[in-house]
Every structure is written in C-alpha cells, then in structure tokens.
Coordinates of C-alpha atoms and ligand atoms in Angstrom, one line a residue:
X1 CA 3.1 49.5 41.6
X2 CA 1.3 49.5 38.8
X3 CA 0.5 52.4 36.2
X4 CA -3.1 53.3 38.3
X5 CA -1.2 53.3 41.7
X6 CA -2.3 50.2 43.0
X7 CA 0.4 47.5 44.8
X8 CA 0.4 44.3 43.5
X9 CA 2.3 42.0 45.8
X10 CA 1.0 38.5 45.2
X11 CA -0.4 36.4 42.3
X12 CA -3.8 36.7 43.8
X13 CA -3.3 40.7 43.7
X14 CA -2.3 40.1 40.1
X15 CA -5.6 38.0 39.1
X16 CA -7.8 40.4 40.6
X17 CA -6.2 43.3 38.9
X18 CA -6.3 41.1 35.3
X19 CA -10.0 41.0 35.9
X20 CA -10.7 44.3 35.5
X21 CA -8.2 44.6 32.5
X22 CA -9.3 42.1 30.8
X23 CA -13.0 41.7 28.2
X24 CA -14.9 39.3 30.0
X25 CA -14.7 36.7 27.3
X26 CA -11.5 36.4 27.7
X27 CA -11.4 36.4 31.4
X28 CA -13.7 34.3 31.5
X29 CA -12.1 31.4 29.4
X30 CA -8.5 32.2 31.0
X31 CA -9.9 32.0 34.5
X32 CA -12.9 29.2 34.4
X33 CA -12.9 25.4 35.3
X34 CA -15.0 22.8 34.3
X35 CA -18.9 22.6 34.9
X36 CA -19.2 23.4 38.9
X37 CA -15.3 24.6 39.1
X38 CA -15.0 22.1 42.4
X39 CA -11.5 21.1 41.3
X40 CA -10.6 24.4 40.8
X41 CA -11.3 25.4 43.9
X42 CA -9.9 22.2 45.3
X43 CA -6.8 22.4 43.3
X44 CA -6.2 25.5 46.0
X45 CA -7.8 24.1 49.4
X46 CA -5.8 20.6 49.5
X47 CA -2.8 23.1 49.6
X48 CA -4.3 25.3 51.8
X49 CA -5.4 22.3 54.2
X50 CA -1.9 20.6 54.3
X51 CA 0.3 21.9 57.0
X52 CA 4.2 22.2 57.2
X53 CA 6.8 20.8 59.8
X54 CA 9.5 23.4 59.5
X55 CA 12.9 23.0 60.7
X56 CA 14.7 25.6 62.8
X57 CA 18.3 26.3 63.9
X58 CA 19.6 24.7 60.1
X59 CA 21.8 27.9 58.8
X60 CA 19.5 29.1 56.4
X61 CA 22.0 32.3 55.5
X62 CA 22.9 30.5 51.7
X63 CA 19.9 29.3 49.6
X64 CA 20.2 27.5 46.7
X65 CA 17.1 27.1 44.5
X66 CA 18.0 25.2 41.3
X67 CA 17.1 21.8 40.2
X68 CA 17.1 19.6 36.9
X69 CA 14.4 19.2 35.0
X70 CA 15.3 15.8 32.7
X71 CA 19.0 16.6 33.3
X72 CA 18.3 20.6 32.5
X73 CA 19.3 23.1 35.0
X74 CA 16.8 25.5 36.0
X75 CA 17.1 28.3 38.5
X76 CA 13.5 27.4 40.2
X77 CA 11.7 24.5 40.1
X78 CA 8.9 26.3 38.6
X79 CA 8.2 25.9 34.8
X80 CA 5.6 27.9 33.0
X81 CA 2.9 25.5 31.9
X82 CA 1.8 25.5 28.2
X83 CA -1.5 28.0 27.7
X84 CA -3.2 28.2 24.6
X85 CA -4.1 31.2 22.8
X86 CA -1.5 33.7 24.7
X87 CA -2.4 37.1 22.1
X88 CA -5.8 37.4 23.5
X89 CA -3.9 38.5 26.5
X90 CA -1.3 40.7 24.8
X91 CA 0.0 41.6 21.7
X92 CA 3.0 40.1 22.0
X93 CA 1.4 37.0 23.6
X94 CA 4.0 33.9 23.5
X95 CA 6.9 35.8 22.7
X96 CA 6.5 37.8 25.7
X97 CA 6.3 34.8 27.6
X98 CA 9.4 33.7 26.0
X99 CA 11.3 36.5 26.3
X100 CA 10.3 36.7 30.2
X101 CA 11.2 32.7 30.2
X102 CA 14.9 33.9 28.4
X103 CA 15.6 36.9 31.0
X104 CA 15.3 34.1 34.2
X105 CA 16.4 31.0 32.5
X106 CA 12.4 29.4 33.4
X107 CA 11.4 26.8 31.7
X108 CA 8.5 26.8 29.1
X109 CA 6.4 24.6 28.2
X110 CA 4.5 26.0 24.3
X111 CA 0.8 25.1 23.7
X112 CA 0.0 22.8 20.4
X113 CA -2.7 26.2 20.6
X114 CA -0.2 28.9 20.0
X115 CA -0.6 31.9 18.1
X116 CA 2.5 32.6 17.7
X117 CA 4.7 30.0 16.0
X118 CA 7.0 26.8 17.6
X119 CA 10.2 28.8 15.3
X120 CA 10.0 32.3 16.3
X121 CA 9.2 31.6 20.1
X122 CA 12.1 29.6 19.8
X123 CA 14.3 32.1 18.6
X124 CA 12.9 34.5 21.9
X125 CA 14.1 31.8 24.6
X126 CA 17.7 30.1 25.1
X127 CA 16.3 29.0 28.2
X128 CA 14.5 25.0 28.6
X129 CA 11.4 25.0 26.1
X130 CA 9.2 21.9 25.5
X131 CA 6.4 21.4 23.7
X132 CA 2.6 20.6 24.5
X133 CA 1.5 18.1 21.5
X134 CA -2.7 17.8 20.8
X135 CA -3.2 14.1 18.9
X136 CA -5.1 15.1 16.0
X137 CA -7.6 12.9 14.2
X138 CA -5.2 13.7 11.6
X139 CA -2.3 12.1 12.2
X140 CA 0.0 12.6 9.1
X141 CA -1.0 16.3 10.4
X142 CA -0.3 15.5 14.4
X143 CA 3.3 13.4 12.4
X144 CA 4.2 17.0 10.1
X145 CA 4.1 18.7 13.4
X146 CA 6.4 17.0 16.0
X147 CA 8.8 17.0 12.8
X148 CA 8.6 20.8 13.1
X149 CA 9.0 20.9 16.9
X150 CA 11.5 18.4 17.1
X151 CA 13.7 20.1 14.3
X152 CA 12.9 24.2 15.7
X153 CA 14.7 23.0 19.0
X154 CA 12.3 22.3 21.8
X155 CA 13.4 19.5 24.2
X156 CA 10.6 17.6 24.6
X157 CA 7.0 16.7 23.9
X158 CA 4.1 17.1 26.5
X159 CA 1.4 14.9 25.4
X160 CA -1.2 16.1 26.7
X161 CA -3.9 13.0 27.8
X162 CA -6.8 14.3 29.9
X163 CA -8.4 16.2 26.9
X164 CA -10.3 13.1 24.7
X165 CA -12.7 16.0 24.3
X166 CA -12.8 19.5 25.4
X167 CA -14.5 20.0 29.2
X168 CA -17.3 22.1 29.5
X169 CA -16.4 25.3 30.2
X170 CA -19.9 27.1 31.2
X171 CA -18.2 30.2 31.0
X172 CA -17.3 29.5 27.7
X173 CA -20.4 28.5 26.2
X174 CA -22.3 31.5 28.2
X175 CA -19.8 34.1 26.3
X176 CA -19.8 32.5 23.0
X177 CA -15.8 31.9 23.5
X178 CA -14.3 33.0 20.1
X179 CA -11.0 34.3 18.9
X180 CA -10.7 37.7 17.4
X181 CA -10.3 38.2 13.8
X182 CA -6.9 39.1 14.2
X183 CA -5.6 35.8 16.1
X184 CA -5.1 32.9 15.1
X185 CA -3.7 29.1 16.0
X186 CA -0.6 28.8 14.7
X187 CA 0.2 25.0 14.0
X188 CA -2.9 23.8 12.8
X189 CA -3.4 24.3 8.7
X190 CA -4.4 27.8 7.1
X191 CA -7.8 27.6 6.9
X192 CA -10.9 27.6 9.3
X193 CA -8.2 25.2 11.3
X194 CA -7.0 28.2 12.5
X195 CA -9.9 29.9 13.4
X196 CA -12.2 29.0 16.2
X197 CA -16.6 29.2 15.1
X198 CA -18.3 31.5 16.6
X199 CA -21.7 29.6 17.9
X200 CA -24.8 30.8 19.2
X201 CA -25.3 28.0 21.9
X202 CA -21.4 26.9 22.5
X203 CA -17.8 27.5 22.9
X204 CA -15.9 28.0 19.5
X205 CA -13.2 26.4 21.3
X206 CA -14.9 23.2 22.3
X207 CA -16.0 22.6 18.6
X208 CA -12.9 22.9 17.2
X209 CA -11.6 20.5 20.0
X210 CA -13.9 17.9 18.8
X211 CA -13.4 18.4 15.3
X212 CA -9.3 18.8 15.5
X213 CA -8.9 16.2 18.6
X214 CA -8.4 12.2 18.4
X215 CA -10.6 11.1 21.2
X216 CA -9.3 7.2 20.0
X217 CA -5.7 7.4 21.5
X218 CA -4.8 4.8 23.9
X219 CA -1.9 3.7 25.5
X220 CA -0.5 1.8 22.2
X221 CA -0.2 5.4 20.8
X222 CA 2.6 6.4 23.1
X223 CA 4.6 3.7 21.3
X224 CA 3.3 5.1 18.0
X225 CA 4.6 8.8 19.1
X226 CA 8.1 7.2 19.9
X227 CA 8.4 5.4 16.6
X228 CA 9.0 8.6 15.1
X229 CA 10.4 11.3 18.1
X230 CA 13.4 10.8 19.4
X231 CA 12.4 13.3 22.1
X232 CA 11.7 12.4 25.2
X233 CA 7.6 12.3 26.1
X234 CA 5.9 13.2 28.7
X235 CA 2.4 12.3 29.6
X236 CA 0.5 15.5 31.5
X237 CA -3.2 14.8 32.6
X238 CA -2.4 11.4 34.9
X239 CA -3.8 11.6 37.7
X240 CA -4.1 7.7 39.5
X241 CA -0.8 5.4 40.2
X242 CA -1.9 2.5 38.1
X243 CA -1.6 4.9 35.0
X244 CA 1.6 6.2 36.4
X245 CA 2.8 2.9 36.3
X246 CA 1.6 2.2 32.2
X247 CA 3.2 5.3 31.7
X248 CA 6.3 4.3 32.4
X249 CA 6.1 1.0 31.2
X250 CA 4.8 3.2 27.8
X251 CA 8.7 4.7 27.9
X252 CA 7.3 7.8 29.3
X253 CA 10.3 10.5 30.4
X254 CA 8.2 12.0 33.0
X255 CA 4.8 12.4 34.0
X256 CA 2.6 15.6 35.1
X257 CA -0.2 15.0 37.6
X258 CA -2.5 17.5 36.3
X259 CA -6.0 18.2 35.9
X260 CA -5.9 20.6 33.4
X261 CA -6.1 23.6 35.8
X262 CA -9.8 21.6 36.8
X263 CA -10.9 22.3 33.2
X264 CA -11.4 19.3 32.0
X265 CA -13.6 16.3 34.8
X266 CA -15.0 18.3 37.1
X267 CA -14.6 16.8 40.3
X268 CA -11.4 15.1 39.7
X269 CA -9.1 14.5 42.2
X270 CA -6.7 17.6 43.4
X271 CA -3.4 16.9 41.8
X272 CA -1.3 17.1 45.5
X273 CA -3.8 14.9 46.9
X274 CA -3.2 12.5 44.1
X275 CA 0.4 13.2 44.0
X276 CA 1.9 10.7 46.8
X277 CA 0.0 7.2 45.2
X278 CA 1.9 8.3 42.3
X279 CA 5.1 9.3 43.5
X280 CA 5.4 5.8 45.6
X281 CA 4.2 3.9 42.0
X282 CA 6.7 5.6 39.9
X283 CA 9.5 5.1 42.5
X284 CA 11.8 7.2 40.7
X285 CA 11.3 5.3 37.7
X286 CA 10.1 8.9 35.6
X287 CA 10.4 12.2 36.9
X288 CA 7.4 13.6 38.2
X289 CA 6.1 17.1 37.8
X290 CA 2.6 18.8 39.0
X291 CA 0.3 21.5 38.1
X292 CA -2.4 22.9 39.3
X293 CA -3.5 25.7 41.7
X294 CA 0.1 26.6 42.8
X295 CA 0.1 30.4 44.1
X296 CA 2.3 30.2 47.0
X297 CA 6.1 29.2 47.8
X298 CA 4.9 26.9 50.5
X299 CA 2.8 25.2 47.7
X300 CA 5.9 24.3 46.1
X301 CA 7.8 23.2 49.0
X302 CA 4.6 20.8 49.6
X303 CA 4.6 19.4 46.1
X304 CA 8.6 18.8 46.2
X305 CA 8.3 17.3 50.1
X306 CA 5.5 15.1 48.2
X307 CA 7.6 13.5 45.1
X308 CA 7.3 16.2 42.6
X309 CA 10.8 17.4 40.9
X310 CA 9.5 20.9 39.8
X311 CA 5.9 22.3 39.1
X312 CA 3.9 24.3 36.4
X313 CA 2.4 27.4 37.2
X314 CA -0.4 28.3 34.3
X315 CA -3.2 30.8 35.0
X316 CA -0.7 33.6 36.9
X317 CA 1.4 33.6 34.0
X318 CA -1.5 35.1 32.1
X319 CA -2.3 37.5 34.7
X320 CA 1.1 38.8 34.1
X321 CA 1.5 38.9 30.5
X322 CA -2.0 40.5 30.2
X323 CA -1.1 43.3 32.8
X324 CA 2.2 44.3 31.6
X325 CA 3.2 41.9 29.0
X326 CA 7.1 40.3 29.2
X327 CA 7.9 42.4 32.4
X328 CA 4.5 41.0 34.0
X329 CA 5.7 37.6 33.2
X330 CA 8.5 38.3 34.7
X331 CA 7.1 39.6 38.0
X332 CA 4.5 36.7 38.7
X333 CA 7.6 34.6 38.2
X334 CA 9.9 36.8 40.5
X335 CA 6.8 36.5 43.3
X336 CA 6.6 33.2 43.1
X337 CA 10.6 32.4 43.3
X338 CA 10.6 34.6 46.2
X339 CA 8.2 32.8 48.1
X340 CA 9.6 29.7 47.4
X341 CA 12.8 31.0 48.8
X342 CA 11.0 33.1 51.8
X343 CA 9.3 29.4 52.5
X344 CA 12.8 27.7 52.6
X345 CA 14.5 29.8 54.5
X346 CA 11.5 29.8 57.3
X347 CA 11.0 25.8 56.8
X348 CA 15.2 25.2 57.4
X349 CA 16.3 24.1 54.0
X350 CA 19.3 25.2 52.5
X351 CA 18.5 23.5 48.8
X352 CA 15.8 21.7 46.9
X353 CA 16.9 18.3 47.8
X354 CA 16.4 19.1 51.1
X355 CA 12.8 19.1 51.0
X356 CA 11.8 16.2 52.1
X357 CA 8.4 14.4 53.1
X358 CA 8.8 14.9 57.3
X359 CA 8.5 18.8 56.2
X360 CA 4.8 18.0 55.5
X361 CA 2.4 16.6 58.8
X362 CA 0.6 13.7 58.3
X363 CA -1.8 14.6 61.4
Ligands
FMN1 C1 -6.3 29.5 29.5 C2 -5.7 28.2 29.6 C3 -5.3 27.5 28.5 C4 -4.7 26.2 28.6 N1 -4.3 25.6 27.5 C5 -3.7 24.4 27.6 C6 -3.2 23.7 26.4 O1 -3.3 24.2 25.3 N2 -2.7 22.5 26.6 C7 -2.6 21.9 27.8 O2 -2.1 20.8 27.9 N3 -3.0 22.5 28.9 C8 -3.6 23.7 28.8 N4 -4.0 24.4 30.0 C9 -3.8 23.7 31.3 C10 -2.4 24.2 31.9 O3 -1.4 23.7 31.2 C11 -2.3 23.7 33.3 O4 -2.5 22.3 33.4 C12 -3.2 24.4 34.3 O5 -3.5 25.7 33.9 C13 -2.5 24.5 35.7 O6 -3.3 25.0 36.7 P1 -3.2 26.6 37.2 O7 -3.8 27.4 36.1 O8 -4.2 26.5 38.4 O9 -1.8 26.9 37.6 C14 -4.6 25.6 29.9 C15 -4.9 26.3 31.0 C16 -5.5 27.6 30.9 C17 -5.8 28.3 32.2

C-alpha cells in the first residue's frame, strides 16, 4: 500500500502511479523512447509473444535463485541498469539506489551521468557495482575518469556503444528537457559541463551529448580502453552477432544486448529477438547480459532459456526510487525476484542453470 491507499502489486502498478508523482519533464525523459517509441513497445511484445514450455512433476519445494555475474555471486540474476540523472527522481537519487542495491546484495551498474559521485555511492553499496563509462571527445578527461572509478572500487567498466550521438527523444525536445538548478552531473568538470542548456527548440540533454560525446570511437578504441584499465569491459548497446563476435575478439568480458531502453535507433531490433544470433556467436566465449523491457519473472526465465546469464532492469527502478525512494527500490526489486521465483517454481526449475532453451516453444 502506498501512503494515498492505493495497491501497488506489479512494476506496471508502480509506473503508472510514478506518473502522476512525477513533473512531466521528468516523466517524460524517464519514460520516452526514441522518435516513434516502436522499440519500446517492442522491447515488451517480443516477450509478450514468446511462449513457455514448463515442466511439471520436478520437486519445485527448494528454489535457488543466485547466479555469477563475471565470477560475482548475486542473489537474482537481475542487475539494476545504469540511469542517468537519478536526483530528479529523489533527493537522495543514487545513493538510494545503492543503499537499496546494499540491503539485497543486487548488483549496480552507476551512470557516467550521475549526480551523485562514483566515491560516495561506493561507500552506500558492499554489494557488485560497475560502472557505465561515456567516451568523451576529451579523452585525457574520459582517461582521469576510469582512474577514478577504477581506484573508488567498482568492478567493471560498461562501455556504453549505441550512443555516437544522443537519440531523439521527442519528449524531450517538446518539454525543453533540463536539469534543475540544484542537480548536477557529477563526473564531468565544474563548469557548464555539469549543467545541461536549457533550449528553446531542443533537449538540453541531447546538446550536451553532442558536445561531451566522441561519436569517432571504433572498435580499435576498446584496445585503447584496455591499455590503461585493468578492469574488465563490457560492451552494452550490441545488438547483431557479427559485432558479438569483434567484441570478443576486442577482449570484451561480456556483452549487453541492449537498445538503450529503445532510446536511441528507433526501430531497432528487440533485444530477446536479437538475443539467440548472439548467444550462438559468442558460444560462451563472453558472458552475455540483456536489457530492455523486462517487467515480468517469466521475462527473465525467457532471456536466461535464450543465452543470457542475468539481465538489467532500468526504467522500474526509477519508478521505485521516485515513489518511495531506497525502500521503493527495494520493492520493484522484491516484485521482480518474486516473479522470477513464482515463474520457476510453475515452469519446474529448481535453479538458474536449469533454465534451459526447450523451456521456451519454437512454434
Ligand atoms: C532515464 C534513463 C536514463 C538512462 N541513462 C543511461 C546512461 O546514462 N547510460 C547508459 O548506458 N544507458 C542509460 N539508459 C539505458 C538503460 O541503461 C537501459 O539500457 C534501459 O533503460 C533498459 O530498458 P528498460 O528501461 O526498458 O528496462 C537510460 C535509460 C533511462 C530510462
């Protein structure tokens, strides 16, 4: 229940009631895809459209739901994606998120867009915490800050590689996205770095992308990244088996098949219909993670049965934190997990290594 009465029992429950909380700005850039929003809405209706094969008769009475993560242990294989920009939603923005992410040992992956800094969120989480890197067109700049991650503690770099330039967010550009006068991006220099413009016929968000973002990279700047990290990288954004392959050719630790939450190339495939070419190119080479419209257990079960090792769940979180800050966190989490383990039990798996592709029907 929440503090006007009203029962919130699954993520949808929580976006809708986020809605009304929230300014429409912010809403608005939290919630909104890409031009038309077709992958966003396909993102949802491949998972919707593909059907399970469950098991029965298995002994379902003891349920293990843990994996590794690149040799972590995590109590779900359900990370918490990295989200830019987390105090427009709460006060305590990342932090809360960390704190939720300490309290059930969940994985976190932290935005290169913070507003809070790489340290102190840190400092709030014992549990797994990566960290989304941005290329800047600076990069003694992009250099000076995967020296800072690397030595605050965080496991591992996300490179994030479907974002040359920012997607056109029509939202965005409608409500003049800006940030408040009282946030502001954490790891980028003092300075209008850290602010976003506030423009007439755009997003403040996309021109600071284009001004802060090195649309150049290319596959040789993997290699650069790893001349100087000795953490391991993962590549988020692929999306096609050829550049799963590169990618671990590149060194690449793991890989995300992501979209970008259908914020970036409109019309780009749905990650769990892109997710088997990959899976069967990488061959176990890299582990394989996905994001991307999950908002049910049997959505993870599918990605899993498909070749995925955990996935990212991203707008829920902010549904969560905006509602009821850390303990909101904690609750879209806590739905999530007990869907997944709702979904086992009723598909006749006992453990995460049990889900396997024959739970999924090819007809
Ligand atoms: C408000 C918002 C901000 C995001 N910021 C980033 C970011 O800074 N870096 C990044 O790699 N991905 C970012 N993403 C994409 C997410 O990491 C993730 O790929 C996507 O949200 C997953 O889809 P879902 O929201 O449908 O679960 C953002 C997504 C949203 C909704």
């Amino acid at each position: 229940m929440t503090d006007d009465g009203s029962t919130l029992i699954n993520l949808h429950d929580m976006e809708e009631a986020a809605r009304e909380r929230l300014p429409p700005m912010i809403f608005g850039y939290y919630a909104s895809g890409a031009h038309d929003e077709i992958t966003l809405r396909e993102n949802r209706a491949c998972y919707e459209r593909i059907a399970l094969r469950p098991r029965v008769l298995t002994d379902v009475s003891q349920r293990d739901l843990s994996t590794t993560v690149l040799g972590a242990r995590v109590p779900v294989p359900i990370l918490i994606a990295p989200m830019a920009f987390q105090r427009l939603a709460h006060a305590d923005g990342e932090l809360a998120t960390a704190r939720a992410a300490a309290r059930g040992g969940w994985g976190m992956v932290l935005s290169t867009l913070s507003t809070t800094p790489v340290e102190q969120v840190r400092a709030a989480t014992s549990a797994t915490l990566w960290f989304q890197l941005y290329v800047f067109r600076d990069r003694e700049m992009t250099r000076t800050l995967v020296e800072r991650v690397e030595s605050a503690g965080c496991s591992a770099l996300v490179l994030t590689v479907d974002t040359p330039i920012l997607g056109r967010r029509e939202r965005d550009v409608r409500n003049h996205f800006h940030l408040p006068a009282d946030v502001s991006i954490a790891h980028t220099m003092p300075g209008d770095m850290q602010r976003l413009p506030v423009l007439e016929d755009d997003s403040g968000l996309a021109a600071h992308a284009h001004r802060m973002l090195d649309p150049s990279l290319t596959w040789r700047d993997i290699e650069w990244l790893g001349s100087f990290t000795r953490l391991p990288i993962l590549l988020k954004g692929i999306l096609r088996a050829d550049d799963a392959r590169l990618a671990v050719e590149a060194g690449a630790a793991g890989i995300i098949v992501s979209n970008h939450g259908g914020r970036q190339l409109d019309t780009a495939v749905a990650t769990i219909r892109a997710l088997p070419e990959i899976a069967q190119a990488v061959a176990g080479r890299a582990e394989i993670l996905i994001d991307g419209g999950v908002r049910r257990g049997t959505d993870i079960i599918k990605a899993i049965a498909l070749g995925a090792r955990a996935v990212l769940l991203g707008r829920p979180v902010l549904w969560g934190l905006a509602l009821e800050g850390e303990k909101g966190v904690t609750r879209v989490m806590e739905m999530l997990r007990d869907e997944l383990d709702l979904a086992m039990a009723l598909c006749g798996c006992r453990s995460i290594e049990e889900l396997s592709a024959d739970l999924i029907a090819t007809y």
